[in-house]
Coordinates of C-alpha atoms and ligand atoms in Angstrom, one line a residue:
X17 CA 63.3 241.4 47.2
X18 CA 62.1 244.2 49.1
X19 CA 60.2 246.2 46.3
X20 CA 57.3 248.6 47.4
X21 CA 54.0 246.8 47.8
X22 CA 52.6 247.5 44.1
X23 CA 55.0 245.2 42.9
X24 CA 54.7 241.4 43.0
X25 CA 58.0 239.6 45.0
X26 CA 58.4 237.4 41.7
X27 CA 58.6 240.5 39.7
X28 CA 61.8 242.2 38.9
X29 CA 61.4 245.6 37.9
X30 CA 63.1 249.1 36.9
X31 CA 65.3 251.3 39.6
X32 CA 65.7 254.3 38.9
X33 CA 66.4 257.4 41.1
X34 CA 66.5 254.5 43.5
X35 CA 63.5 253.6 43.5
X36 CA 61.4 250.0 42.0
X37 CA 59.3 251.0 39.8
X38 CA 57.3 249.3 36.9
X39 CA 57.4 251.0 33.5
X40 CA 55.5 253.4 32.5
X41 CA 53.4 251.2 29.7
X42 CA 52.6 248.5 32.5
X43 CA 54.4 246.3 30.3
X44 CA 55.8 243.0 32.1
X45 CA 56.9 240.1 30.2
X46 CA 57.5 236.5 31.8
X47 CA 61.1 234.9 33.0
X48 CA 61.1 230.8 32.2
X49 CA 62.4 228.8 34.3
X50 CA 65.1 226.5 31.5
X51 CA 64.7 223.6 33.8
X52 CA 60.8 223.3 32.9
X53 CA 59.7 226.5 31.0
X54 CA 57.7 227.3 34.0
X55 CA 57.2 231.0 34.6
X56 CA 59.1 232.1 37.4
X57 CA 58.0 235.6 37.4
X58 CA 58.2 238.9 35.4
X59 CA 60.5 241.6 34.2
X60 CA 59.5 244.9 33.6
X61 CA 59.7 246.7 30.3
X62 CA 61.2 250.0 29.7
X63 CA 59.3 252.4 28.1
X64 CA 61.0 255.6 26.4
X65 CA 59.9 257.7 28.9
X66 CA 61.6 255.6 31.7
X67 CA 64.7 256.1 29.8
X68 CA 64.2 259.4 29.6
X69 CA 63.7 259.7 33.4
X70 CA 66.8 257.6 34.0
X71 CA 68.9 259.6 32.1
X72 CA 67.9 262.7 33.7
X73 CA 68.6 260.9 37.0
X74 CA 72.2 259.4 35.9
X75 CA 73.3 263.1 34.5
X76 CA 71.9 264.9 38.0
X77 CA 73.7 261.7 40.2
X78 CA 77.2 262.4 37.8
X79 CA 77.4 265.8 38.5
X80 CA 77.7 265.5 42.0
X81 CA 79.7 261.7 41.9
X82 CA 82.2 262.9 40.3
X83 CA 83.2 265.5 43.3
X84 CA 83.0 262.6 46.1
X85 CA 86.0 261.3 47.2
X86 CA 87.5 257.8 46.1
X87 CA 87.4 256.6 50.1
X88 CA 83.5 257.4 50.1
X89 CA 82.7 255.6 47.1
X90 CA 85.1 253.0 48.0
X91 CA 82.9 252.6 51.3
X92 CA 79.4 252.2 49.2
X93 CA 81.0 249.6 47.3
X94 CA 83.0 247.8 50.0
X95 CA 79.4 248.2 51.8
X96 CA 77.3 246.4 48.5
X97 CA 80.4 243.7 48.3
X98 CA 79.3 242.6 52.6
X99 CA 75.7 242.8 51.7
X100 CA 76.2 240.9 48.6
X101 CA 78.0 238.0 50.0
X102 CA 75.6 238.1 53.2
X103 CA 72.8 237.6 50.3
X104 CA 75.1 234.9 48.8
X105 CA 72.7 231.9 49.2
X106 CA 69.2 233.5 47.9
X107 CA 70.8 235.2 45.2
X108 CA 72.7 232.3 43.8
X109 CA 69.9 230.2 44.6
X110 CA 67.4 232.6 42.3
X111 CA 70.4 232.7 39.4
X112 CA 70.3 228.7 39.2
X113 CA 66.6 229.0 39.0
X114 CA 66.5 232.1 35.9
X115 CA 69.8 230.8 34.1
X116 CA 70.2 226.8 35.3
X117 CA 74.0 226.5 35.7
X118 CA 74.3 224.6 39.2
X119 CA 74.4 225.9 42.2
X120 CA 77.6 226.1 43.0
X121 CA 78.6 227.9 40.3
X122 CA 75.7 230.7 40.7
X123 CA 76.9 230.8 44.6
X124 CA 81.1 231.2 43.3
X125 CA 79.6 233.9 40.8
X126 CA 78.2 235.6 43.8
X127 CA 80.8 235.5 45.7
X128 CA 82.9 237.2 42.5
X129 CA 80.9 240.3 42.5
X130 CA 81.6 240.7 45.6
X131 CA 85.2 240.6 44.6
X132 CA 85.0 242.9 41.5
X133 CA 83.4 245.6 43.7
X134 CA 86.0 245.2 46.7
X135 CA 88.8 245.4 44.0
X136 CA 87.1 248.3 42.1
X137 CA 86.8 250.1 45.6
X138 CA 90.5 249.8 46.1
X139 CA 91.3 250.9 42.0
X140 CA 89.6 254.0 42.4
X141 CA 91.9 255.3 45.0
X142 CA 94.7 255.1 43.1
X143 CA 94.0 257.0 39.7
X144 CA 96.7 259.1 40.0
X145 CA 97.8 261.5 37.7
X146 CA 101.4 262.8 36.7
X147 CA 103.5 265.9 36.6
X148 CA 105.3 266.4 33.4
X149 CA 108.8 268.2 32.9
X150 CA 108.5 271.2 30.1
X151 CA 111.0 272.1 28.1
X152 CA 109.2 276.0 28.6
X153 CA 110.6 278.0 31.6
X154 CA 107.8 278.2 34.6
X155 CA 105.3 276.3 32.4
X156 CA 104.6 272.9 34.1
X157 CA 102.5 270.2 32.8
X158 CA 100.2 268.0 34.9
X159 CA 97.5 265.5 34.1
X160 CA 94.7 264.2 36.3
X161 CA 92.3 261.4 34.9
X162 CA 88.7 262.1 35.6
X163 CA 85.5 259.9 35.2
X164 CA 84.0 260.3 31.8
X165 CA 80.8 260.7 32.3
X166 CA 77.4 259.0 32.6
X167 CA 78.1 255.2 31.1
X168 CA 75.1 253.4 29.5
X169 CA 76.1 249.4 29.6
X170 CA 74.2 246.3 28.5
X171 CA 74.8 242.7 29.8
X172 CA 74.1 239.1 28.8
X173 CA 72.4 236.6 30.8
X174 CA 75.7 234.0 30.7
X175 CA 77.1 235.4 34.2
X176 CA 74.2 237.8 34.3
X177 CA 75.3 238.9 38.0
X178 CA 79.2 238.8 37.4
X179 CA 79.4 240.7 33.9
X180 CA 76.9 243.7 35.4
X181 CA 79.2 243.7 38.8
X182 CA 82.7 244.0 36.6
X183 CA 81.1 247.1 34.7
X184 CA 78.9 248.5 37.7
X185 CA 82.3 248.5 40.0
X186 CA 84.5 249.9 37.7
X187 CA 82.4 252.5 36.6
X188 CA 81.2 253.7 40.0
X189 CA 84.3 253.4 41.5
X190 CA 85.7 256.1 38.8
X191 CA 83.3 258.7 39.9
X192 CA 80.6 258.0 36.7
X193 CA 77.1 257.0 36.9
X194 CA 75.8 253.9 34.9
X195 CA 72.6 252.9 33.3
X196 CA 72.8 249.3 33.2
X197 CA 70.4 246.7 31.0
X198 CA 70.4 243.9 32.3
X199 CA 69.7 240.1 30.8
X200 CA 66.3 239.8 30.9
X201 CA 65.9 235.9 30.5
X202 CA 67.9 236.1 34.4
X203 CA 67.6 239.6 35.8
X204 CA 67.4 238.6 39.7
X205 CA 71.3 239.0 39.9
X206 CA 71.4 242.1 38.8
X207 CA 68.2 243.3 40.7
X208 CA 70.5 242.0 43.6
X209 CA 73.6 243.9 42.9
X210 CA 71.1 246.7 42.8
X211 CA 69.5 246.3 46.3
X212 CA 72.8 245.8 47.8
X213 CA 74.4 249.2 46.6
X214 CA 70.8 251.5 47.4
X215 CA 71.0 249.6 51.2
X216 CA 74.9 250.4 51.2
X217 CA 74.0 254.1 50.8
X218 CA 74.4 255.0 47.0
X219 CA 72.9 258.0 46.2
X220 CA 70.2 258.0 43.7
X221 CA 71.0 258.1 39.9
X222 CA 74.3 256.7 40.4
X223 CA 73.3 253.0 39.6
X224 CA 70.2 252.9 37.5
X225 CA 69.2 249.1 35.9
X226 CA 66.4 248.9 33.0
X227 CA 65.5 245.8 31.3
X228 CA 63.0 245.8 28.0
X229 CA 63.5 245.3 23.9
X230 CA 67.5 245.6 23.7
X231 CA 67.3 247.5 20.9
X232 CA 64.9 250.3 21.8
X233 CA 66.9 250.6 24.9
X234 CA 70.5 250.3 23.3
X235 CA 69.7 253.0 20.9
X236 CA 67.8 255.3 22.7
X237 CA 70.7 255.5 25.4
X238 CA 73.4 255.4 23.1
X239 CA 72.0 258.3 20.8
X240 CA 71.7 260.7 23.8
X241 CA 74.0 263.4 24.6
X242 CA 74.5 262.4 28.1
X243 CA 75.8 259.4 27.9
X244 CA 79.4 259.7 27.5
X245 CA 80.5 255.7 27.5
X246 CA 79.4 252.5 26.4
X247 CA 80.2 249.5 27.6
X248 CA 78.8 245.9 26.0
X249 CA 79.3 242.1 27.0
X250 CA 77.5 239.9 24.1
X251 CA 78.0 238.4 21.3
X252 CA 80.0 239.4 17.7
X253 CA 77.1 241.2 15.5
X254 CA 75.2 242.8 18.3
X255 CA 78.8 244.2 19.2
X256 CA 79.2 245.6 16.2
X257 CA 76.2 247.3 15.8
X258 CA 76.1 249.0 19.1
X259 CA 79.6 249.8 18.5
X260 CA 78.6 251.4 15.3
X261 CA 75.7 253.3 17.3
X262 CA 78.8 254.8 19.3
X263 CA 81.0 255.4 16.7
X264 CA 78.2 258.4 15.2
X265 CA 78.5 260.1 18.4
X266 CA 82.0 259.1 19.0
X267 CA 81.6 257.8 22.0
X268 CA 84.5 255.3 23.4
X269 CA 83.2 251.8 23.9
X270 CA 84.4 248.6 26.2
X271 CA 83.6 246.0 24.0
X272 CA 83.9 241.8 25.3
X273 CA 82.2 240.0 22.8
X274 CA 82.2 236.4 21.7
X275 CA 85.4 233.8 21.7
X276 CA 86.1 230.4 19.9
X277 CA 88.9 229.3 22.5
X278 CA 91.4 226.8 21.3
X279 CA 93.4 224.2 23.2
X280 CA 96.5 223.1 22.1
X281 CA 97.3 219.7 24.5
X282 CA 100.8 218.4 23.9
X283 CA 102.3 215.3 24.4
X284 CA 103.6 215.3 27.8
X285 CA 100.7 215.8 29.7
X286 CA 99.5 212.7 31.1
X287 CA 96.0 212.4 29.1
X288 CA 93.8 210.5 31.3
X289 CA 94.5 213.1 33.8
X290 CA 93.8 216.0 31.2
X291 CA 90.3 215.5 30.0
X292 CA 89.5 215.1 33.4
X293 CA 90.4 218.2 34.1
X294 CA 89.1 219.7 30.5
X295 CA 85.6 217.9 30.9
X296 CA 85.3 220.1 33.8
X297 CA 86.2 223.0 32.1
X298 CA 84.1 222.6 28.7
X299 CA 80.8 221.6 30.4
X300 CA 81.2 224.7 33.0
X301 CA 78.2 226.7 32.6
X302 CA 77.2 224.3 30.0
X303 CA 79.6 226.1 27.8
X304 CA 77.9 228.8 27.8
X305 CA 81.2 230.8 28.8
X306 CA 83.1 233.3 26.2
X307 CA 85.9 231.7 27.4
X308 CA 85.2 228.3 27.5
X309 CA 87.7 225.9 26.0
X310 CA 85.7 224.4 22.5
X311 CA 88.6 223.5 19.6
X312 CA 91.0 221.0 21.4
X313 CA 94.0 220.0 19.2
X314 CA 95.8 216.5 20.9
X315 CA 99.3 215.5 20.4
X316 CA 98.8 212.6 17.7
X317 CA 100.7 210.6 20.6
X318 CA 98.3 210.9 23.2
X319 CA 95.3 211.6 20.8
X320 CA 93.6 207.9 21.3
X321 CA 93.7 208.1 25.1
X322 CA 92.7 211.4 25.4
X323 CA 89.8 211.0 23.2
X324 CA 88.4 208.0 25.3
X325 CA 89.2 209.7 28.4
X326 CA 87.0 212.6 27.2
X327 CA 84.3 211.2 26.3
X328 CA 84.0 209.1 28.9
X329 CA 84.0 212.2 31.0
X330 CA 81.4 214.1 29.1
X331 CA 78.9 210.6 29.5
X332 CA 79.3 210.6 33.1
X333 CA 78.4 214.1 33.7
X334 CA 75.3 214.2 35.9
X335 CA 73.0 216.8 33.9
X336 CA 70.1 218.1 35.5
X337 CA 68.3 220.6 37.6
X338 CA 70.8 223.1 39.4
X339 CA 69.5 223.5 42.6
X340 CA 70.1 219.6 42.9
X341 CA 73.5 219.1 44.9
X342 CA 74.4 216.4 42.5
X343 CA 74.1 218.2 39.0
X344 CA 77.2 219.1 37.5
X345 CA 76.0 220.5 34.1
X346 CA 72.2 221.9 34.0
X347 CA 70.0 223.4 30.8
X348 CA 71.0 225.8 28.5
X349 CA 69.9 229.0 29.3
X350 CA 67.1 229.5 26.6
X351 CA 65.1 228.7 23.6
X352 CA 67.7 230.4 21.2
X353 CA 70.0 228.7 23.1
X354 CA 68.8 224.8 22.3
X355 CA 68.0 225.6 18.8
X356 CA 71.5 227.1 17.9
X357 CA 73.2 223.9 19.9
X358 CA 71.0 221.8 17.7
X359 CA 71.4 223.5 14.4
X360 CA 75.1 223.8 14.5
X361 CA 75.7 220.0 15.5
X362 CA 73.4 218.9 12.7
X363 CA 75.5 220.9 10.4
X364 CA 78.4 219.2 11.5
X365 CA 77.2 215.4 11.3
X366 CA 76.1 216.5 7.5
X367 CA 79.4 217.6 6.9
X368 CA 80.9 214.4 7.8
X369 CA 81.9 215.2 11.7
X370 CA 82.2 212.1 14.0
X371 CA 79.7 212.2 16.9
X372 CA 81.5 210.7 19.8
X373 CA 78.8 211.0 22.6
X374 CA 75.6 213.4 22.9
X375 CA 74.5 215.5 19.9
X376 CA 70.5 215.5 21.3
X377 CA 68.3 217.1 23.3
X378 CA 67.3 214.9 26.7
X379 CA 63.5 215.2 27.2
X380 CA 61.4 217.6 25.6
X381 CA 60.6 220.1 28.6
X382 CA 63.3 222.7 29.3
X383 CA 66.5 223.1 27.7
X384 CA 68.6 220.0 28.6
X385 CA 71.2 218.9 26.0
X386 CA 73.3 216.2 26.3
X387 CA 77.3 216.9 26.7
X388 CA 78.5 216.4 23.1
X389 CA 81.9 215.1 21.5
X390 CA 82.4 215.5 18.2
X391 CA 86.1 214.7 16.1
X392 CA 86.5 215.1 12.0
X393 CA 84.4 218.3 12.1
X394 CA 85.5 219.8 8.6
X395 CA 86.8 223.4 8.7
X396 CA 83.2 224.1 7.4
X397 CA 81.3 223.1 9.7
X398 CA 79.5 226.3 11.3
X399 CA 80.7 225.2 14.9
X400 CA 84.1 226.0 14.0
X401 CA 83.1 229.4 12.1
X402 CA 80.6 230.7 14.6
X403 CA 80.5 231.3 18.6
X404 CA 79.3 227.3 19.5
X405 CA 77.9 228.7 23.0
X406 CA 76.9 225.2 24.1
X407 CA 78.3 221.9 25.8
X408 CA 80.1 221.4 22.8
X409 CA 84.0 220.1 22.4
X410 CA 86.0 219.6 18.8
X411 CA 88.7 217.4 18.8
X412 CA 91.0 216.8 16.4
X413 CA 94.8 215.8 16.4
X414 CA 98.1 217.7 15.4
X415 CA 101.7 216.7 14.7
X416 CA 103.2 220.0 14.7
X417 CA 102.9 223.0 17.0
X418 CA 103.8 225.5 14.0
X419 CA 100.5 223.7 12.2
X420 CA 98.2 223.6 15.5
X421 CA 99.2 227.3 15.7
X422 CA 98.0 228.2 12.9
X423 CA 94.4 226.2 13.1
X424 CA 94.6 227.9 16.6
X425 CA 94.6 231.0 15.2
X426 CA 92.6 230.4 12.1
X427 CA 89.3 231.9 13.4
X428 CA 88.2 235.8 13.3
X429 CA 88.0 235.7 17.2
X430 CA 90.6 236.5 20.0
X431 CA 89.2 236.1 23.5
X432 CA 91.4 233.1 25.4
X433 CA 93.6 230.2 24.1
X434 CA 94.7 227.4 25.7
X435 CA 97.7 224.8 26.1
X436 CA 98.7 222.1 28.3
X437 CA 102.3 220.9 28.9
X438 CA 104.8 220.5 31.0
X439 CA 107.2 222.0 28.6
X440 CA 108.2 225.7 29.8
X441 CA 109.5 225.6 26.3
X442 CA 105.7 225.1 24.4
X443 CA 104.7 227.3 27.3
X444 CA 106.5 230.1 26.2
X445 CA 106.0 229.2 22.7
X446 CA 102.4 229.3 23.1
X447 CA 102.4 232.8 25.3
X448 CA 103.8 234.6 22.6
X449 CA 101.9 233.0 19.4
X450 CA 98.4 232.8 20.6
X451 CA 96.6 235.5 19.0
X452 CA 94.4 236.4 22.1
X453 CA 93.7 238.6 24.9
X454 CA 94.3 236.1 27.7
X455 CA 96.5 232.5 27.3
X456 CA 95.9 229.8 30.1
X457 CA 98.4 227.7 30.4
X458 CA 97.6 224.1 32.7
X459 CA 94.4 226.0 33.2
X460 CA 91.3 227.6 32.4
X461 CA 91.2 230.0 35.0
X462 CA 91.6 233.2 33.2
X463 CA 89.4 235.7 34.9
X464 CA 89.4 237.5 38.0
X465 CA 88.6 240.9 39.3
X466 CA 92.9 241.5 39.9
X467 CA 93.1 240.6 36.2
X468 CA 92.6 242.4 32.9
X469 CA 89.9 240.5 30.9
X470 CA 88.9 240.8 27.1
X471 CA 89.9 240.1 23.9
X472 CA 91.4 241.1 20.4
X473 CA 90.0 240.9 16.6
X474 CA 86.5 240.3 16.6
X475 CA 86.0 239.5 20.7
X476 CA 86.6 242.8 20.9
X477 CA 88.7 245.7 22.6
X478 CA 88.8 247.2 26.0
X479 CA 89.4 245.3 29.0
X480 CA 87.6 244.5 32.2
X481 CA 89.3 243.9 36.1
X482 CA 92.7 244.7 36.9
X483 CA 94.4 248.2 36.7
X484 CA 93.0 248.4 33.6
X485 CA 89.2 248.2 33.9
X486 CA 89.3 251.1 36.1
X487 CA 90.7 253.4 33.1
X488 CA 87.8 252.2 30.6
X489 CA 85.9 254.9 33.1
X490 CA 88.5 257.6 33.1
X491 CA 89.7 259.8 30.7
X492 CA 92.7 262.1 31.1
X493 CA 93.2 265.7 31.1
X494 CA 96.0 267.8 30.6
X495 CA 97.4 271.3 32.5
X496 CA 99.7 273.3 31.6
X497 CA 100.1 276.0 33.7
X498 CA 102.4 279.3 34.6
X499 CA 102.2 280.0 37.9
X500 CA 100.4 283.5 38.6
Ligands
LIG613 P1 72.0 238.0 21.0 O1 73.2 238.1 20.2 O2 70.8 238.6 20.5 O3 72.3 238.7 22.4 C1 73.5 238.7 23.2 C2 73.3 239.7 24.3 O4 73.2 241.0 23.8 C3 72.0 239.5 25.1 O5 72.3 239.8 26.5 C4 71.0 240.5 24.5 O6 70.1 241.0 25.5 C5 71.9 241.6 24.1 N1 71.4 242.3 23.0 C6 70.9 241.8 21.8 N2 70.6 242.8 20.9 C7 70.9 244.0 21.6 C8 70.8 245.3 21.2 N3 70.4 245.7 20.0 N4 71.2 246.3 22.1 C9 71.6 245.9 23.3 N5 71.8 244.7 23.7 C10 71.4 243.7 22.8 O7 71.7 236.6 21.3 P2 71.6 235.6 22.5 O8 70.7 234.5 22.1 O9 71.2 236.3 23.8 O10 73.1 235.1 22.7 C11 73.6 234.4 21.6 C12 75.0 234.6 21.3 O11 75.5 235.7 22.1 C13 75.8 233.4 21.8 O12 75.8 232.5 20.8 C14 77.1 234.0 22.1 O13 77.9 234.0 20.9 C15 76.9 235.4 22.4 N6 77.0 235.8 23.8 C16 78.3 236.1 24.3 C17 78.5 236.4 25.6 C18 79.8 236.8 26.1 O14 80.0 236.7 27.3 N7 80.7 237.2 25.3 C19 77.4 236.3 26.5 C20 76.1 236.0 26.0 C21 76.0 235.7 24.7

């Protein structure tokens, strides 16, 4: 990274005003390496000063953003999204090493920033407003939608490059400027994103990224006046206490917090074929995806095959280091991580749950845990109550959709749901029952910059990507006017 020579390369500091700075207490703390607890290098702590000066800097950049035209920022960002996937390699190659998922998946996240920023660009050209018929001779009414102001967002270190790009895009693209917090266990990606919009040209104060205690950051920036917007990916509690942070000022939130994704698999799938497939899609990111599939209800028909095809899947996953081409599930991110995985699955053998395969740790360096399968997990367990987060998959079997439905729908969250069937019956049935923001239907492929992503209940409210991230930056202004 090219930082100014008082900064070590391994280190990942503050920008602001576009410039790398340390903070101003000369605080760094270390970023491990999940693979072997090695430190990999440091991040720098904010200090309440720095947020002071950033805030200064993102009100200054907004007040002239806001006046340049959607084509120019469209160019900065279609600018960051080459550099970013010229970058591709190194930066994907440094998320595998902070966060462990495997390469390929750091070098597809990547490659979906640079997505969310083209698609951003392109968005913020077309905020049009409207011109209203009155019922008042010469009075006419127009609106025009007009970026909100300066946005203070905070990110998790799950997709720490892809979450910071959907809110960075979005928010710039609008005409706001951002404050961003970035994951601190894995804060190259967004250090990345960073030095790819300052080299495309942004103009300092637009994009400002701080890491340090969440806390002290989330409610300094939240409890200032200039921030206008807030805008959170985590999980469930944390959501709702920033959320409440907002609600004394007023300010509007995006919130995409935690999900508990079901899967409903019916009886005409072919069920050898299907956990293939779904062992693929659990273990992605080691589950730790707010999407990823966790509560699979089977057809009783099928149940039996699909069970063994499952777990045969999850034992022959190759788990290991991510930068190794043959790893297909690495660590878990973290500490907190490992000891959640472990505490919740404990709970659930006490409880009477089945383990199937996994359900331990493998070694005692890093954070590797084995690919787990658990069936008979009692509606106690605190697996099926809480966000599992982890290579975890539930299975259990159901006789009748109305019942599965309702299991399906039992929990307090609402991100994505699931079903597989070749029924466009059960498809339909499922689209319209599924209490969730996004239903995948022969698929888990729910997100994409061209798409609206988030969630209802407790996963949250707002939405990221499509027309409608765009408009979680604008707010809309009315005219009424008699001609003089
Ligand atoms: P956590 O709940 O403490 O933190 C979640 C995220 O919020 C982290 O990025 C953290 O830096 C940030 N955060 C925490 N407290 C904050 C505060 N006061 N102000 C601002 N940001 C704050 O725990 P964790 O161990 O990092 O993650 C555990 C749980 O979080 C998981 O079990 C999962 O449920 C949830 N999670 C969800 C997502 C998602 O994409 N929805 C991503 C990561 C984590």
């Amino acid at each position: 990274m090219p930082f100014d020579t008082e900064i070590d390369a391994a280190d990942r500091p503050l920008l602001i005003d576009n410039v790398w700075r340390a903070g101003g207490g000369g605080e760094w703390l270390p970023i491990l390496n999940p693979v072997d607890e090695s430190v990999l290098g440091r991040f720098a702590v904010a200090t309440s000063a720095d947020l002071d000066d950033a805030l200064a800097s993102a009100q200054a950049a907004f007040l002239m953003w806001r006046d340049v035209g959607p084509l120019a920022r469209a160019q900065v960002l279609r600018g960051a999204a080459a550099l970013i996937l010229e970058r591709a390699d190194a930066l994907a190659t440094a998320l595998t090493r902070e966060q462990g998922k495997p390469f390929a998946q750091a070098r597809m996240e990547i490659e979906g920033c640079a997505r969310a920023f083209d698609w951003a660009a392109e968005e913020g050209r077309r905020t049009y407003g409207r011109v209203i018929p009155s019922n008042t001779p010469g009075l006419m009414w127009t609106t025009g939608r007009f970026p909100v102001g300066p946005v203070a967002a905070f990110t998790p270190w799950n997709f720490p490059a892809s979450q910071a790009a959907a809110k960075i895009g979005s928010a710039i693209a609008a005409g706001c400027s951002i404050i961003l917090k970035g994951p601190e266990d894995a804060p190259s990606g967004c250090v990345g994103l960073a030095q790819a919009l300052v080299d495309a040209g942004l103009p300092p104060g637009v994009f400002t990224l701080v890491f340090g205690r969440p806390p002290e950051i989330s409610e300094h920036l939240i409890a200032s006046p200039i921030i206008r917007k807030v805008s959170f990916t985590g999980s469930v509690p944390v959501g709702k206490h920033l959320a409440g942070l907002a609600a004394a000022q007023m300010k509007p939130c995006t919130m995409e917090l935690g999900g508990h994704a079901p899967v409903l698999v019916f009886g005409d799938v072919d069920p050898v074929a299907a956990a293939k497939t779904m062992v693929m899609g659990k273990f992605r990111n080691a589950g730790q995806v707010c999407v990823s599939p966790t509560r699979f209800m089977i057809a009783q028909s099928i149940y039996e095959p699909f069970v063994e095809a499952f777990v045969e899947g999850a034992k022959a996953l190759v788990v290991g280091d991510g930068l190794d081409p043959a790893t297909e599930m690495g660590p878990l991110a973290n500490d907190r991580r490992l000891a959640s995985v472990e505490a919740m699955v404990a709970d659930a053998l006490a409880k009477g749950a089945t383990l199937r395969t996994g359900g331990e740790r493998i070694g005692n360096t890093g954070y590797f845990y084995r690919p787990t399968v658990l069936t008979d997990v009692p509606e106690t367990a605190r697996m099926l109550q809480d966000e599992p987060f982890g290579p975890i998959a539930v299975l259990s079997p159901f006789t009748d959709r109305e019942e599965a439905m309702v299991r399906a729908n039992s929990t307090p969250f609402g991100l994505a749901a699931y079903a597989f069937t070749r029924s466009q019956e059960d498809a339909a049935f499922v689209a319209r029952r599924f209490e969730s923001g996004m239903v995948g239907i022969n698929t888990f492929a729910v997100g994409g910059a061209e798409a609206p992503f988030g969630g209802i209940k407790e996963s949250g409210y707002g939405r990221e990507g499509g027309m409608e991230g765009i408009d979680a930056y604008l707010t809309t202004k009315v005219v009424a006017q008699i001609p003089g």
